[in-house]
Short mmCIF file of C-alpha atoms in Angstrom, two decimals:
data_model
loop_
_atom_site.label_atom_id
_atom_site.label_comp_id
_atom_site.label_asym_id
_atom_site.label_seq_id
_atom_site.Cartn_x
_atom_site.Cartn_y
_atom_site.Cartn_z
CA MET A 1 -19.66 11.49 5.52
CA GLY A 2 -16.07 11.82 6.57
CA LYS A 3 -16.14 8.91 8.98
CA ILE A 4 -13.06 7.57 7.31
CA ILE A 5 -10.06 9.79 7.73
CA VAL A 6 -7.93 9.25 4.69
CA GLY A 7 -4.56 8.18 5.91
CA ARG A 8 -3.80 8.64 9.55
CA TYR A 9 -3.06 12.34 9.58
CA LEU A 10 -3.21 14.11 12.92
CA PRO A 11 -3.34 17.88 12.62
CA GLY A 12 -0.57 19.70 14.44
CA ASN A 13 1.92 22.48 14.14
CA SER A 14 5.14 20.86 15.26
CA LEU A 15 8.49 21.09 13.54
CA ILE A 16 7.89 17.72 11.87
CA HIS A 17 4.41 18.76 10.68
CA ARG A 18 5.81 21.88 9.08
CA LEU A 19 8.63 20.14 7.21
CA ASP A 20 8.48 19.99 3.45
CA PRO A 21 6.75 16.70 2.53
CA ARG A 22 9.54 15.99 0.06
CA ALA A 23 12.08 16.12 2.87
CA LYS A 24 9.95 13.75 4.97
CA PHE A 25 9.60 11.33 2.09
CA ILE A 26 13.28 11.25 1.26
CA ALA A 27 14.20 10.99 4.93
CA THR A 28 11.86 8.05 5.48
CA PHE A 29 13.36 6.14 2.59
CA ILE A 30 16.89 6.91 3.73
CA PHE A 31 15.91 5.54 7.11
CA VAL A 32 14.57 2.32 5.64
CA ALA A 33 17.83 1.88 3.75
CA ILE A 34 20.16 2.59 6.65
CA ILE A 35 18.25 0.45 9.14
CA PHE A 36 19.90 -2.51 7.42
CA LEU A 37 23.27 -1.17 8.54
CA ALA A 38 22.39 -1.86 12.15
CA ASN A 39 23.99 -5.04 13.42
CA ASN A 40 24.76 -4.60 17.12
CA TRP A 41 23.39 -3.02 20.29
CA ALA A 42 25.13 0.30 19.76
CA THR A 43 23.69 0.78 16.26
CA TYR A 44 20.18 -0.10 17.38
CA LEU A 45 20.52 2.23 20.33
CA ALA A 46 21.55 5.07 18.01
CA LEU A 47 18.63 4.39 15.65
CA GLY A 48 16.18 4.05 18.54
CA LEU A 49 17.25 7.31 20.18
CA PHE A 50 17.07 9.09 16.83
CA VAL A 51 13.52 7.86 16.19
CA LEU A 52 12.36 8.68 19.71
CA TRP A 53 13.80 12.17 19.34
CA ALA A 54 11.88 12.58 16.06
CA VAL A 55 8.70 11.31 17.76
CA TYR A 56 9.26 13.83 20.57
CA LEU A 57 9.70 16.64 18.05
CA SER A 58 6.43 15.70 16.33
CA LYS A 59 4.56 16.33 19.63
CA VAL A 60 2.30 13.38 18.83
CA SER A 61 1.54 11.09 21.75
CA LEU A 62 3.56 7.89 21.79
CA THR A 63 0.36 5.84 22.07
CA PHE A 64 -0.43 6.53 18.40
CA PHE A 65 2.84 4.92 17.45
CA ILE A 66 2.30 1.93 19.69
CA LYS A 67 -1.17 1.54 18.16
CA GLY A 68 0.54 1.19 14.78
CA VAL A 69 2.47 -1.82 16.06
CA ARG A 70 -0.65 -3.65 17.20
CA PRO A 71 -2.05 -4.84 13.82
CA MET A 72 1.40 -6.16 12.96
CA LEU A 73 1.88 -7.89 16.29
CA PHE A 74 1.06 -11.37 15.04
CA LEU A 75 3.45 -11.14 12.12
CA ILE A 76 6.17 -9.69 14.31
CA LEU A 77 5.85 -12.38 16.98
CA PHE A 78 5.69 -15.07 14.31
CA THR A 79 8.90 -13.96 12.62
CA VAL A 80 10.65 -13.34 15.90
CA ALA A 81 9.72 -16.84 17.06
CA LEU A 82 10.94 -18.31 13.78
CA GLN A 83 14.18 -16.45 14.17
CA ILE A 84 14.67 -17.51 17.77
CA PHE A 85 13.91 -21.19 17.31
CA PHE A 86 15.23 -21.89 13.84
CA THR A 87 18.54 -20.07 13.79
CA PRO A 88 21.21 -22.71 13.74
CA GLY A 89 24.60 -22.08 15.29
CA GLY A 90 25.59 -20.35 18.48
CA ASN A 91 25.87 -22.59 21.51
CA PRO A 92 22.37 -24.00 21.88
CA PHE A 93 21.46 -24.50 25.55
CA TRP A 94 18.20 -26.13 24.55
CA GLN A 95 17.54 -28.34 21.57
CA TRP A 96 14.62 -30.44 20.41
CA GLY A 97 14.64 -31.79 16.88
CA ILE A 98 15.29 -28.87 14.56
CA LEU A 99 14.29 -26.39 17.27
CA SER A 100 17.09 -24.86 19.24
CA LEU A 101 17.61 -21.95 21.57
CA SER A 102 20.88 -20.12 21.92
CA LYS A 103 22.03 -16.77 23.16
CA LEU A 104 22.80 -15.79 19.58
CA SER A 105 19.32 -16.62 18.32
CA ILE A 106 17.61 -14.76 21.16
CA ILE A 107 19.70 -11.67 20.50
CA ASN A 108 18.88 -11.93 16.79
CA GLY A 109 15.19 -12.19 17.67
CA ILE A 110 15.35 -9.04 19.76
CA PHE A 111 17.14 -7.18 16.95
CA ILE A 112 14.39 -8.12 14.52
CA LEU A 113 11.74 -6.98 16.96
CA LEU A 114 13.57 -3.66 17.22
CA ARG A 115 13.94 -3.30 13.47
CA PHE A 116 10.26 -3.96 12.87
CA THR A 117 9.23 -1.50 15.57
CA LEU A 118 11.53 1.18 14.20
CA ILE A 119 10.19 0.78 10.64
CA ILE A 120 6.63 1.01 11.96
CA PHE A 121 7.45 4.09 14.06
CA ILE A 122 9.08 5.94 11.18
CA SER A 123 6.24 5.03 8.78
CA THR A 124 3.70 6.21 11.32
CA LEU A 125 5.64 9.42 11.80
CA LEU A 126 5.43 10.10 8.06
CA THR A 127 1.72 9.33 7.68
CA ILE A 128 0.65 10.99 10.92
CA THR A 129 2.33 14.34 10.21
CA THR A 130 1.69 14.62 6.46
CA THR A 131 -1.70 15.15 4.82
CA PRO A 132 -2.45 12.93 1.82
CA LEU A 133 -2.53 16.03 -0.38
CA GLN A 134 0.97 17.04 0.75
CA MET A 135 2.11 13.52 0.03
CA SER A 136 0.65 13.65 -3.45
CA ASP A 137 2.46 16.94 -4.11
CA ALA A 138 5.71 15.43 -2.88
CA ILE A 139 5.26 12.31 -4.98
CA GLU A 140 4.55 14.38 -8.05
CA TYR A 141 7.74 16.31 -7.49
CA LEU A 142 9.87 13.26 -6.79
CA LEU A 143 8.54 11.42 -9.84
CA ARG A 144 9.48 14.27 -12.18
CA PRO A 145 12.67 12.65 -13.49
CA LEU A 146 10.47 9.87 -14.91
CA ARG A 147 9.14 12.36 -17.47
CA LYS A 148 12.23 11.57 -19.49
CA ILE A 149 10.90 8.09 -20.18
CA HIS A 150 7.46 9.52 -21.09
CA PHE A 151 5.87 8.63 -17.78
CA PRO A 152 2.81 10.90 -17.42
CA VAL A 153 3.77 12.42 -14.06
CA ASP A 154 1.21 15.25 -14.11
CA GLU A 155 -1.66 12.96 -15.00
CA VAL A 156 -0.70 10.55 -12.25
CA ALA A 157 -0.62 13.42 -9.77
CA LEU A 158 -4.04 14.54 -11.00
CA MET A 159 -5.34 11.00 -10.57
CA LEU A 160 -3.91 10.85 -7.09
CA SER A 161 -5.63 14.03 -5.96
CA ILE A 162 -8.96 13.05 -7.58
CA ALA A 163 -8.78 9.63 -5.94
CA LEU A 164 -8.01 11.14 -2.53
CA GLN A 165 -10.94 13.54 -2.84
CA PHE A 166 -13.38 10.85 -3.82
CA ILE A 167 -12.49 8.26 -1.20
CA PRO A 168 -14.78 9.77 1.50
CA LEU A 169 -17.54 10.30 -1.06
CA LEU A 170 -17.41 6.74 -2.38
CA SER A 171 -17.15 5.39 1.13
CA ASP A 172 -20.38 7.23 1.88
CA GLU A 173 -21.90 5.81 -1.27
CA THR A 174 -20.86 2.28 -0.26
CA THR A 175 -22.54 2.65 3.12
CA LYS A 176 -25.70 3.88 1.39
CA ILE A 177 -25.70 0.96 -1.04
CA MET A 178 -25.15 -1.51 1.77
CA ASN A 179 -28.01 -0.09 3.78
CA ALA A 180 -30.25 -0.18 0.72
CA GLN A 181 -29.37 -3.84 0.15
CA ARG A 182 -29.81 -4.65 3.84
CA ALA A 183 -33.31 -3.23 3.60
CA ARG A 184 -33.86 -5.72 0.79
CA GLY A 185 -32.73 -8.57 3.03
CA VAL A 186 -29.04 -9.10 2.18
CA ASP A 187 -26.88 -10.25 5.09
CA PHE A 188 -23.28 -9.07 5.02
CA GLY A 189 -20.46 -10.95 6.64
CA GLU A 190 -22.63 -13.89 7.60
CA GLY A 191 -23.18 -17.39 6.37
CA ASN A 192 -20.70 -19.59 4.56
CA ILE A 193 -18.16 -18.34 2.07
CA ILE A 194 -20.43 -18.78 -0.95
CA LYS A 195 -23.13 -16.72 0.74
CA GLN A 196 -20.64 -14.04 1.70
CA ILE A 197 -19.40 -13.77 -1.86
CA LYS A 198 -22.91 -13.64 -3.22
CA ALA A 199 -23.67 -10.79 -0.83
CA ILE A 200 -20.87 -8.74 -2.38
CA VAL A 201 -22.32 -8.74 -5.90
CA PRO A 202 -25.21 -6.38 -5.06
CA ILE A 203 -22.69 -3.91 -3.63
CA LEU A 204 -20.12 -4.11 -6.39
CA ILE A 205 -22.47 -3.55 -9.32
CA PRO A 206 -24.04 -0.28 -8.07
CA LEU A 207 -20.67 0.90 -6.75
CA PHE A 208 -18.95 0.35 -10.10
CA VAL A 209 -21.78 1.87 -12.10
CA SER A 210 -22.02 4.92 -9.89
CA SER A 211 -18.29 5.53 -9.83
CA PHE A 212 -18.12 5.26 -13.61
CA ASN A 213 -21.00 7.74 -13.83
CA ILE A 214 -19.20 10.15 -11.49
CA ALA A 215 -16.09 9.80 -13.65
CA TYR A 216 -17.98 10.58 -16.87
CA ASP A 217 -19.60 13.68 -15.37
CA LEU A 218 -16.35 14.86 -13.83
CA SER A 219 -14.37 14.47 -17.03
CA ILE A 220 -17.00 16.37 -19.02
CA ALA A 221 -16.99 19.12 -16.39
CA MET A 222 -13.21 19.30 -16.53
CA GLU A 223 -13.08 19.53 -20.27
CA ALA A 224 -15.88 22.11 -20.31
CA ARG A 225 -13.66 24.27 -18.07
CA GLY A 226 -10.79 23.95 -20.48
CA TYR A 227 -8.76 21.12 -19.02
CA ASN A 228 -6.51 20.06 -21.81
CA GLY A 229 -3.90 17.70 -20.48
CA SER A 230 -1.69 18.69 -17.60
CA ALA A 231 1.11 20.30 -19.56
CA GLY A 232 1.84 23.88 -18.54
CA ARG A 233 -0.55 23.94 -15.60
CA THR A 234 0.37 26.08 -12.63
CA LYS A 235 -0.03 25.04 -9.02
CA TYR A 236 -2.32 26.23 -6.25
CA ARG A 237 -0.29 24.64 -3.47
CA GLN A 238 3.39 25.47 -3.68
CA LEU A 239 6.07 23.53 -1.88
CA HIS A 240 8.83 25.50 -0.16
CA TRP A 241 12.12 23.92 0.70
CA GLN A 242 13.46 25.61 3.82
CA LYS A 243 16.39 25.46 6.20
CA PRO A 244 14.88 22.83 8.56
CA ASP A 245 14.40 20.50 5.59
CA THR A 246 18.06 20.66 4.70
CA LEU A 247 18.90 20.17 8.38
CA VAL A 248 16.74 17.05 8.55
CA LEU A 249 18.47 15.49 5.58
CA THR A 250 21.86 16.47 7.03
CA SER A 251 20.95 14.79 10.30
CA PHE A 252 20.10 11.63 8.41
CA GLY A 253 23.47 11.83 6.69
CA LEU A 254 25.14 12.16 10.11
CA LEU A 255 23.13 9.21 11.41
CA THR A 256 24.37 7.14 8.49
CA ILE A 257 27.98 8.02 9.31
CA ILE A 258 27.44 7.24 13.01
CA LEU A 259 25.95 3.87 12.08
CA LEU A 260 28.86 3.08 9.77
CA ILE A 261 31.29 3.82 12.59
CA LEU A 262 29.37 1.95 15.32
CA ARG A 263 28.82 -0.97 13.03
CA SER A 264 32.42 -2.00 12.90
CA TYR A 265 32.77 -2.12 16.71
CA MET B 1 5.03 3.46 -22.49
CA LYS B 2 4.47 6.49 -24.70
CA LYS B 3 2.31 4.43 -27.03
CA TYR B 4 0.25 3.04 -24.16
CA PHE B 5 -0.53 6.43 -22.63
CA GLN B 6 -1.14 8.19 -25.94
CA LYS B 7 -4.63 6.80 -26.19
CA PHE B 8 -5.63 8.01 -22.72
CA THR B 9 -8.34 10.67 -22.76
CA THR B 10 -9.26 12.89 -19.81
CA GLN B 11 -12.13 10.52 -19.18
CA ASP B 12 -9.78 7.55 -18.94
CA TRP B 13 -7.65 9.31 -16.35
CA VAL B 14 -10.68 10.24 -14.26
CA VAL B 15 -12.12 6.72 -14.50
CA ASN B 16 -8.78 5.36 -13.30
CA ALA B 17 -8.77 7.82 -10.42
CA LEU B 18 -12.24 6.69 -9.38
CA LEU B 19 -11.22 3.05 -9.61
CA ALA B 20 -8.29 3.77 -7.32
CA ALA B 21 -10.77 5.32 -4.89
CA VAL B 22 -13.06 2.27 -5.15
CA TYR B 23 -10.09 0.00 -4.43
CA VAL B 24 -9.21 1.98 -1.33
CA VAL B 25 -12.84 2.14 -0.16
CA LEU B 26 -13.27 -1.62 -0.54
CA THR B 27 -10.10 -2.11 1.47
CA VAL B 28 -11.12 0.09 4.38
CA THR B 29 -14.91 -0.42 4.68
CA PRO B 30 -15.43 -2.79 7.64
CA PRO B 31 -17.51 -5.78 6.58
CA LEU B 32 -15.90 -5.83 3.15
CA ASN B 33 -12.26 -5.62 4.07
CA SER B 34 -12.02 -9.09 5.50
CA LEU B 35 -14.05 -12.02 4.37
CA ALA B 36 -13.20 -14.79 6.74
CA PHE B 37 -12.78 -18.31 5.48
CA GLY B 38 -11.55 -20.29 8.40
CA SER B 39 -8.28 -18.70 9.42
CA VAL B 40 -7.53 -17.36 5.95
CA GLN B 41 -8.72 -13.79 5.61
CA PHE B 42 -8.67 -11.77 2.46
CA ARG B 43 -9.66 -8.42 1.10
CA VAL B 44 -12.55 -7.95 -1.29
CA SER B 45 -10.49 -5.27 -3.03
CA GLU B 46 -7.94 -7.87 -4.16
CA MET B 47 -10.63 -9.16 -6.50
CA MET B 48 -10.22 -5.99 -8.57
CA VAL B 49 -6.87 -7.36 -9.70
CA MET B 50 -8.99 -9.06 -12.36
CA LEU B 51 -9.93 -5.73 -13.97
CA PRO B 52 -6.81 -5.07 -16.08
CA PHE B 53 -7.30 -8.51 -17.57
CA TYR B 54 -10.57 -7.29 -19.07
CA ASN B 55 -9.30 -3.86 -20.01
CA ARG B 56 -5.65 -2.88 -19.93
CA LYS B 57 -6.50 0.79 -19.50
CA PHE B 58 -7.21 0.14 -15.83
CA ILE B 59 -3.58 -0.52 -14.90
CA PRO B 60 -2.76 3.02 -13.65
CA GLY B 61 -5.87 3.22 -11.49
CA LEU B 62 -5.38 -0.08 -9.75
CA THR B 63 -1.68 0.51 -9.23
CA LEU B 64 -2.52 3.86 -7.67
CA GLY B 65 -5.22 2.27 -5.51
CA CYS B 66 -2.66 -0.18 -4.27
CA PHE B 67 -0.26 2.67 -3.58
CA ILE B 68 -2.81 4.65 -1.55
CA THR B 69 -3.81 1.54 0.41
CA ASN B 70 -0.18 0.93 1.28
CA LEU B 71 0.00 4.44 2.72
CA PHE B 72 -2.25 3.17 5.53
CA SER B 73 0.00 0.21 6.23
CA PRO B 74 1.98 0.25 9.47
CA THR B 75 5.14 -0.51 7.52
CA ALA B 76 4.23 2.06 4.85
CA ALA B 77 7.81 3.11 4.25
CA VAL B 78 8.67 -0.26 2.72
CA ASP B 79 5.25 -1.29 1.42
CA ILE B 80 4.55 1.68 -0.83
CA PHE B 81 7.55 0.67 -2.88
CA VAL B 82 7.50 -3.09 -2.76
CA GLY B 83 3.73 -3.67 -2.62
CA THR B 84 3.00 -1.23 -5.42
CA LEU B 85 5.73 -2.61 -7.67
CA ALA B 86 4.53 -6.17 -7.09
CA SER B 87 1.00 -5.22 -8.14
CA LEU B 88 2.26 -3.35 -11.18
CA LEU B 89 4.24 -6.40 -12.23
CA VAL B 90 1.15 -8.58 -11.86
CA PHE B 91 -0.92 -6.20 -14.01
CA LEU B 92 1.75 -6.01 -16.68
CA LEU B 93 1.78 -9.79 -16.92
CA ILE B 94 -1.94 -10.53 -16.82
CA ILE B 95 -2.82 -8.23 -19.71
CA HIS B 96 -1.07 -10.71 -21.98
CA LEU B 97 -3.14 -13.67 -20.84
CA ARG B 98 -5.82 -15.23 -22.92
CA HIS B 99 -7.72 -17.00 -20.16
CA GLY B 100 -8.83 -15.43 -16.90
CA TYR B 101 -8.15 -18.49 -14.81
CA TRP B 102 -4.40 -17.88 -14.95
CA VAL B 103 -4.77 -14.53 -13.21
CA PRO B 104 -5.15 -15.84 -9.63
CA LEU B 105 -2.11 -18.07 -10.08
CA ILE B 106 0.12 -15.32 -11.43
CA ALA B 107 -1.06 -12.74 -8.90
CA ALA B 108 -0.54 -15.17 -6.03
CA PHE B 109 2.87 -16.27 -7.28
CA ILE B 110 4.27 -12.77 -7.76
CA ASN B 111 2.82 -11.37 -4.55
CA GLY B 112 3.96 -14.44 -2.64
CA VAL B 113 7.52 -14.23 -3.91
CA VAL B 114 7.91 -10.44 -3.71
CA VAL B 115 6.09 -9.74 -0.44
CA GLY B 116 7.45 -12.95 1.11
CA ALA B 117 10.96 -11.87 0.19
CA GLU B 118 10.22 -8.39 1.56
CA ILE B 119 9.23 -9.79 4.94
CA GLY B 120 12.09 -12.27 4.81
CA ILE B 121 14.72 -9.65 4.12
CA MET B 122 13.22 -7.17 6.56
CA THR B 123 13.48 -9.78 9.31
CA HIS B 124 16.61 -11.65 8.28
CA MET B 125 14.71 -14.92 8.06
CA PRO B 126 16.47 -18.15 7.26
CA PHE B 127 15.63 -19.33 3.75
CA ASN B 128 13.21 -22.10 4.78
CA ALA B 129 11.21 -19.69 6.89
CA MET B 130 11.10 -17.27 3.99
CA LEU B 131 9.66 -19.99 1.76
CA LEU B 132 7.04 -20.65 4.42
CA SER B 133 5.94 -17.00 4.55
CA MET B 134 5.87 -16.90 0.74
CA LEU B 135 3.59 -19.90 0.76
CA TYR B 136 1.32 -18.31 3.36
CA ILE B 137 0.95 -15.14 1.28
CA PHE B 138 0.49 -17.22 -1.88
CA ILE B 139 -2.48 -19.04 -0.37
CA GLY B 140 -4.20 -15.89 0.89
CA GLU B 141 -3.74 -14.02 -2.37
CA PHE B 142 -4.73 -17.00 -4.48
CA ALA B 143 -7.99 -17.42 -2.56
CA ALA B 144 -8.84 -13.72 -2.91
CA VAL B 145 -8.10 -13.43 -6.61
CA PHE B 146 -9.68 -16.78 -7.41
CA ILE B 147 -12.90 -15.56 -5.86
CA GLY B 148 -12.40 -12.39 -7.87
CA TYR B 149 -12.14 -14.53 -10.97
CA LEU B 150 -15.40 -16.32 -10.19
CA LEU B 151 -17.07 -13.04 -9.28
CA PHE B 152 -16.02 -11.22 -12.42
CA THR B 153 -17.04 -14.15 -14.58
CA VAL B 154 -20.51 -13.65 -13.11
CA LEU B 155 -20.34 -9.84 -13.17
CA MET B 156 -19.35 -9.72 -16.81
CA ARG B 157 -22.60 -11.44 -17.66
CA ASN B 158 -24.34 -8.31 -16.42
CA SER B 159 -24.58 -6.21 -19.57
CA GLN B 160 -24.36 -2.90 -17.68
CA ILE B 161 -21.08 -3.87 -16.03
CA ALA B 162 -19.63 -5.46 -19.15
CA LYS B 163 -20.42 -2.30 -21.06
CA VAL B 164 -18.58 0.04 -18.69
CA ILE B 165 -15.64 -2.29 -18.19
CA GLN B 166 -14.95 -3.31 -21.75
CA LYS B 167 -15.89 -0.07 -23.43
CA ARG B 168 -13.13 2.03 -25.04
#
């Protein structure tokens, strides 16, 4: 059990690790919004330095961030190539049919590469320094305004924490089921597509049935202990908004202003 | 929304939580997370998109599963919003269908348009290129959910499965 680490959390005690998860969430989304303000070298330089500084503060090795880029590499190169070859305009110094190369399109391609990398770095920074449970607490808090439209925020938070707890358990269960079916002669991931699909059925049925059974037992156990809807429940883990959290959000505000200024140059 | 959630019992919430976990597990367990069919690869978990069609009470669980899966994504910051909303939109549409064979088409169309536009806007693609990436996503998603459709048509013949899925 526990082979799968839920999320990509790396334990640590850096400034970024200790930030309130709500602050990290809000900051990440601000970042994704303001990255679209970048339109020239100066703005990208500012964003890049800011992200590298945040990475340095997290005391997590840069290799973890670069690893995050790898699965996306194909998509990135594909879109960058599209951008470079298919952007019309500029002064093309090479042209072949609809393909053209110009200084403008190459610069645009590099900007896109940078934007992608920055989004990946900031996403990695969030998931690597925040445990899934902290994230679920933050999400619960940030969703609170939706209560006004009768969105069941507490129940969703409960679901989130149950799901996170059961992922390793069900993953274990899946491995067990697969081994049991292998012992009965099922080959996974081999043969043509029809065979591969047929091999999934003997995993899905036991997995569904056992997870439904777990759910029935768990809900009975919860109700036997007096669970009666989430209204009025108190919390075991409390979130504390502290000075560094305010500072982080202020620094993002400053970054936005800097970008707005650099942008017009 | 109030009316929809009113009928949810504790058991329903827990079942949804477990389904979210199953979705995540199917996405991350190695031989299951990518069935290869030539160069088109797809996730087994995408087949679960069929579930809300059989029982609309499964919408929260699958949306949550999608959300948790997106937390693993390298571009999590954008995906947890866009990807989750796209799935939710798909679920909200398919519960009104009468025939299951529309589900792959709708799921593929919405995911193709929304995620394709996400990538397009994120990378400032020209419009033609954006259409191309939408098409690429459409094909992958369609294949996955279509197989899900076939699979669930078979699975629902199993009385045990049909009982747990359609009950309540």
